[in-house]
């Protein structure tokens, strides 16, 4: 399962595309990546599935486009 | 009353079938306040002025520095040391004398924000820090003002339009629907800390101009309730549909009075004054630290066994000038007022002075002190 990551999340996770073992939903995804990259647990970011921002636990599968987007501050 | 405009100046866009004289008139009748005349502000201001936007406000209290010039092409080398709001106004006036330009050489804060925003149709966020971004967002929600937003990070940029109904669903979203709370201090680096390729805010700020023009004239599809991200290293772009969170409105001050009494600097802890109890214990066991309790004199419990002075918050501003110790730690009941005190002193302190606020206040200290003593 592929995840596209943006901003400084790519630095934390080591790449702008991360591959993880398949997970059934976004809550499990958060848990899995939080264990793998503990720095993510204290960081704000948005999860989007198939180009829609997710605010509740959402089912995902291998065909889902998953994005992790942090805030940017520069101007 | 409709503002007049020169047909010759705008001829190339007037002949566009999807634009024309009606769209030009809408631009001439509109007003936009641009907060921040830096990397994003320069291209946005230039293109809005060139396009014939009727009235443009520029607010920025910054001075032009040589390291601004690689990404802020409104300014020239001879402008170094001058005020951005004043120089930007002059340059835009020279570019297009047919429009009104208001220059505000001041810092946007909770006391001036609402009145300034009220006198413009649209607000554009071209700032470089979270404290101001959350303040702008909340003010726009309170006033129901459309907000053109963008931010950059190293090689990537984000753009959106908040508080404007999405054409499909009709819902409005704002920045707090994306990121409900400000990130922790130091979590996200700004351009000053992380660097930025000069052309990036140029592209992103120009996209802000394009979105603003589309929004005002009703041309094409805008980024209302969408977040557009662009990466200049690999030319990849992404458009996300935003979702309104039911709890967002509760995070925003309920009314104008509450907004004015909010401190976004403290909310974002931008200056990083907070000192953990463990660090505090170390400091007070050494020399050169002055502890100041800013609680009012009737407040309990009294801070025992620590040398300290009491200067209640109500009279602190009269005494700030006398606080000259090398290291000062403010304390209060829970750590909120002391943070504010640290912010006040920090604004006038000498560069060598260290200013802190005891995190969690006296309440937290009394609990931690027991634990620390048993270690």
PDB file of N, CA and C in Angstrom, chain B residues 100-137:
ATOM      1  N   UNK B 100      -6.613  52.364  -6.334  1.00  0.00           N
ATOM      2  CA  UNK B 100      -6.305  52.896  -4.991  1.00  0.00           C
ATOM      3  C   UNK B 100      -5.432  51.878  -4.253  1.00  0.00           C
ATOM      4  N   UNK B 101      -4.337  52.360  -3.675  1.00  0.00           N
ATOM      5  CA  UNK B 101      -3.471  51.484  -2.886  1.00  0.00           C
ATOM      6  C   UNK B 101      -3.380  52.059  -1.468  1.00  0.00           C
ATOM      7  N   UNK B 102      -3.711  51.244  -0.472  1.00  0.00           N
ATOM      8  CA  UNK B 102      -3.551  51.670   0.924  1.00  0.00           C
ATOM      9  C   UNK B 102      -2.360  50.930   1.508  1.00  0.00           C
ATOM     10  N   UNK B 103      -1.409  51.644   2.057  1.00  0.00           N
ATOM     11  CA  UNK B 103      -0.251  50.999   2.696  1.00  0.00           C
ATOM     12  C   UNK B 103      -0.361  51.128   4.200  1.00  0.00           C
ATOM     13  N   UNK B 104      -0.288  50.013   4.921  1.00  0.00           N
ATOM     14  CA  UNK B 104      -0.338  50.045   6.389  1.00  0.00           C
ATOM     15  C   UNK B 104       0.981  49.514   6.930  1.00  0.00           C
ATOM     16  N   UNK B 105       1.809  50.434   7.420  1.00  0.00           N
ATOM     17  CA  UNK B 105       3.090  50.028   7.986  1.00  0.00           C
ATOM     18  C   UNK B 105       2.865  49.645   9.442  1.00  0.00           C
ATOM     19  N   UNK B 106       2.179  48.550   9.655  1.00  0.00           N
ATOM     20  CA  UNK B 106       1.939  48.092  11.020  1.00  0.00           C
ATOM     21  C   UNK B 106       1.753  46.594  11.055  1.00  0.00           C
ATOM     22  N   UNK B 107       1.862  46.061  12.262  1.00  0.00           N
ATOM     23  CA  UNK B 107       1.707  44.620  12.441  1.00  0.00           C
ATOM     24  C   UNK B 107       0.248  44.314  12.700  1.00  0.00           C
ATOM     25  N   UNK B 108      -0.269  43.325  11.986  1.00  0.00           N
ATOM     26  CA  UNK B 108      -1.652  42.913  12.215  1.00  0.00           C
ATOM     27  C   UNK B 108      -1.732  42.281  13.602  1.00  0.00           C
ATOM     28  N   UNK B 109      -2.680  42.750  14.419  1.00  0.00           N
ATOM     29  CA  UNK B 109      -2.858  42.099  15.720  1.00  0.00           C
ATOM     30  C   UNK B 109      -4.336  42.003  16.059  1.00  0.00           C
ATOM     31  N   UNK B 110      -4.625  41.435  17.219  1.00  0.00           N
ATOM     32  CA  UNK B 110      -6.013  41.171  17.586  1.00  0.00           C
ATOM     33  C   UNK B 110      -6.811  42.463  17.720  1.00  0.00           C
ATOM     34  N   UNK B 111      -6.131  43.584  17.991  1.00  0.00           N
ATOM     35  CA  UNK B 111      -6.871  44.830  18.215  1.00  0.00           C
ATOM     36  C   UNK B 111      -7.205  45.556  16.901  1.00  0.00           C
ATOM     37  N   UNK B 112      -6.380  45.392  15.856  1.00  0.00           N
ATOM     38  CA  UNK B 112      -6.666  46.133  14.618  1.00  0.00           C
ATOM     39  C   UNK B 112      -7.251  45.261  13.506  1.00  0.00           C
ATOM     40  N   UNK B 113      -7.167  43.944  13.683  1.00  0.00           N
ATOM     41  CA  UNK B 113      -7.501  42.986  12.630  1.00  0.00           C
ATOM     42  C   UNK B 113      -8.933  43.121  12.105  1.00  0.00           C
ATOM     43  N   UNK B 114      -9.909  43.097  13.014  1.00  0.00           N
ATOM     44  CA  UNK B 114     -11.314  43.054  12.570  1.00  0.00           C
ATOM     45  C   UNK B 114     -11.702  44.330  11.819  1.00  0.00           C
ATOM     46  N   UNK B 115     -11.277  45.486  12.340  1.00  0.00           N
ATOM     47  CA  UNK B 115     -11.647  46.744  11.685  1.00  0.00           C
ATOM     48  C   UNK B 115     -11.015  46.855  10.308  1.00  0.00           C
ATOM     49  N   UNK B 116      -9.752  46.419  10.192  1.00  0.00           N
ATOM     50  CA  UNK B 116      -9.093  46.446   8.881  1.00  0.00           C
ATOM     51  C   UNK B 116      -9.797  45.525   7.888  1.00  0.00           C
ATOM     52  N   UNK B 117     -10.071  44.316   8.323  1.00  0.00           N
ATOM     53  CA  UNK B 117     -10.698  43.329   7.426  1.00  0.00           C
ATOM     54  C   UNK B 117     -12.073  43.801   6.960  1.00  0.00           C
ATOM     55  N   UNK B 118     -12.782  44.438   7.878  1.00  0.00           N
ATOM     56  CA  UNK B 118     -14.145  44.861   7.584  1.00  0.00           C
ATOM     57  C   UNK B 118     -14.203  45.815   6.383  1.00  0.00           C
ATOM     58  N   UNK B 119     -13.123  46.588   6.186  1.00  0.00           N
ATOM     59  CA  UNK B 119     -13.204  47.581   5.121  1.00  0.00           C
ATOM     60  C   UNK B 119     -12.713  47.049   3.755  1.00  0.00           C
ATOM     61  N   UNK B 120     -12.521  45.734   3.654  1.00  0.00           N
ATOM     62  CA  UNK B 120     -12.177  45.120   2.358  1.00  0.00           C
ATOM     63  C   UNK B 120     -13.132  43.971   2.054  1.00  0.00           C
ATOM     64  N   UNK B 121     -13.303  43.691   0.746  1.00  0.00           N
ATOM     65  CA  UNK B 121     -14.190  42.591   0.346  1.00  0.00           C
ATOM     66  C   UNK B 121     -13.529  41.232   0.548  1.00  0.00           C
ATOM     67  N   UNK B 122     -12.208  41.185   0.326  1.00  0.00           N
ATOM     68  CA  UNK B 122     -11.478  39.915   0.396  1.00  0.00           C
ATOM     69  C   UNK B 122     -10.189  40.124   1.193  1.00  0.00           C
ATOM     70  N   UNK B 123      -9.708  39.025   1.806  1.00  0.00           N
ATOM     71  CA  UNK B 123      -8.443  39.081   2.536  1.00  0.00           C
ATOM     72  C   UNK B 123      -7.527  38.008   1.935  1.00  0.00           C
ATOM     73  N   UNK B 124      -6.240  38.319   1.810  1.00  0.00           N
ATOM     74  CA  UNK B 124      -5.274  37.332   1.328  1.00  0.00           C
ATOM     75  C   UNK B 124      -4.202  37.123   2.384  1.00  0.00           C
ATOM     76  N   UNK B 125      -3.971  35.865   2.731  1.00  0.00           N
ATOM     77  CA  UNK B 125      -2.982  35.532   3.751  1.00  0.00           C
ATOM     78  C   UNK B 125      -1.645  35.207   3.085  1.00  0.00           C
ATOM     79  N   UNK B 126      -0.712  36.151   3.188  1.00  0.00           N
ATOM     80  CA  UNK B 126       0.638  35.959   2.636  1.00  0.00           C
ATOM     81  C   UNK B 126       1.648  36.036   3.769  1.00  0.00           C
ATOM     82  N   UNK B 127       1.263  35.571   4.945  1.00  0.00           N
ATOM     83  CA  UNK B 127       2.132  35.715   6.119  1.00  0.00           C
ATOM     84  C   UNK B 127       3.095  34.528   6.225  1.00  0.00           C
ATOM     85  N   UNK B 128       3.937  34.569   7.240  1.00  0.00           N
ATOM     86  CA  UNK B 128       4.972  33.543   7.347  1.00  0.00           C
ATOM     87  C   UNK B 128       5.002  32.878   8.715  1.00  0.00           C
ATOM     88  N   UNK B 129       3.897  32.972   9.466  1.00  0.00           N
ATOM     89  CA  UNK B 129       3.899  32.327  10.781  1.00  0.00           C
ATOM     90  C   UNK B 129       2.485  31.897  11.170  1.00  0.00           C
ATOM     91  N   UNK B 130       2.426  30.868  12.014  1.00  0.00           N
ATOM     92  CA  UNK B 130       1.125  30.285  12.355  1.00  0.00           C
ATOM     93  C   UNK B 130       0.266  31.200  13.214  1.00  0.00           C
ATOM     94  N   UNK B 131       0.901  31.967  14.104  1.00  0.00           N
ATOM     95  CA  UNK B 131       0.108  32.836  14.980  1.00  0.00           C
ATOM     96  C   UNK B 131      -0.763  33.765  14.130  1.00  0.00           C
ATOM     97  N   UNK B 132      -0.148  34.394  13.123  1.00  0.00           N
ATOM     98  CA  UNK B 132      -0.915  35.318  12.280  1.00  0.00           C
ATOM     99  C   UNK B 132      -1.880  34.559  11.377  1.00  0.00           C
ATOM    100  N   UNK B 133      -1.479  33.397  10.890  1.00  0.00           N
ATOM    101  CA  UNK B 133      -2.372  32.620  10.014  1.00  0.00           C
ATOM    102  C   UNK B 133      -3.662  32.225  10.742  1.00  0.00           C
ATOM    103  N   UNK B 134      -3.528  31.761  12.004  1.00  0.00           N
ATOM    104  CA  UNK B 134      -4.734  31.380  12.759  1.00  0.00           C
ATOM    105  C   UNK B 134      -5.574  32.612  13.100  1.00  0.00           C
ATOM    106  N   UNK B 135      -4.898  33.720  13.378  1.00  0.00           N
ATOM    107  CA  UNK B 135      -5.634  34.960  13.670  1.00  0.00           C
ATOM    108  C   UNK B 135      -6.429  35.403  12.437  1.00  0.00           C
ATOM    109  N   UNK B 136      -5.785  35.387  11.269  1.00  0.00           N
ATOM    110  CA  UNK B 136      -6.466  35.798  10.031  1.00  0.00           C
ATOM    111  C   UNK B 136      -7.645  34.874   9.748  1.00  0.00           C
ATOM    112  N   UNK B 137      -7.409  33.578   9.892  1.00  0.00           N
ATOM    113  CA  UNK B 137      -8.473  32.610   9.624  1.00  0.00           C
ATOM    114  C   UNK B 137      -9.684  32.869  10.518  1.00  0.00           C
TER     115      UNK B 137
END
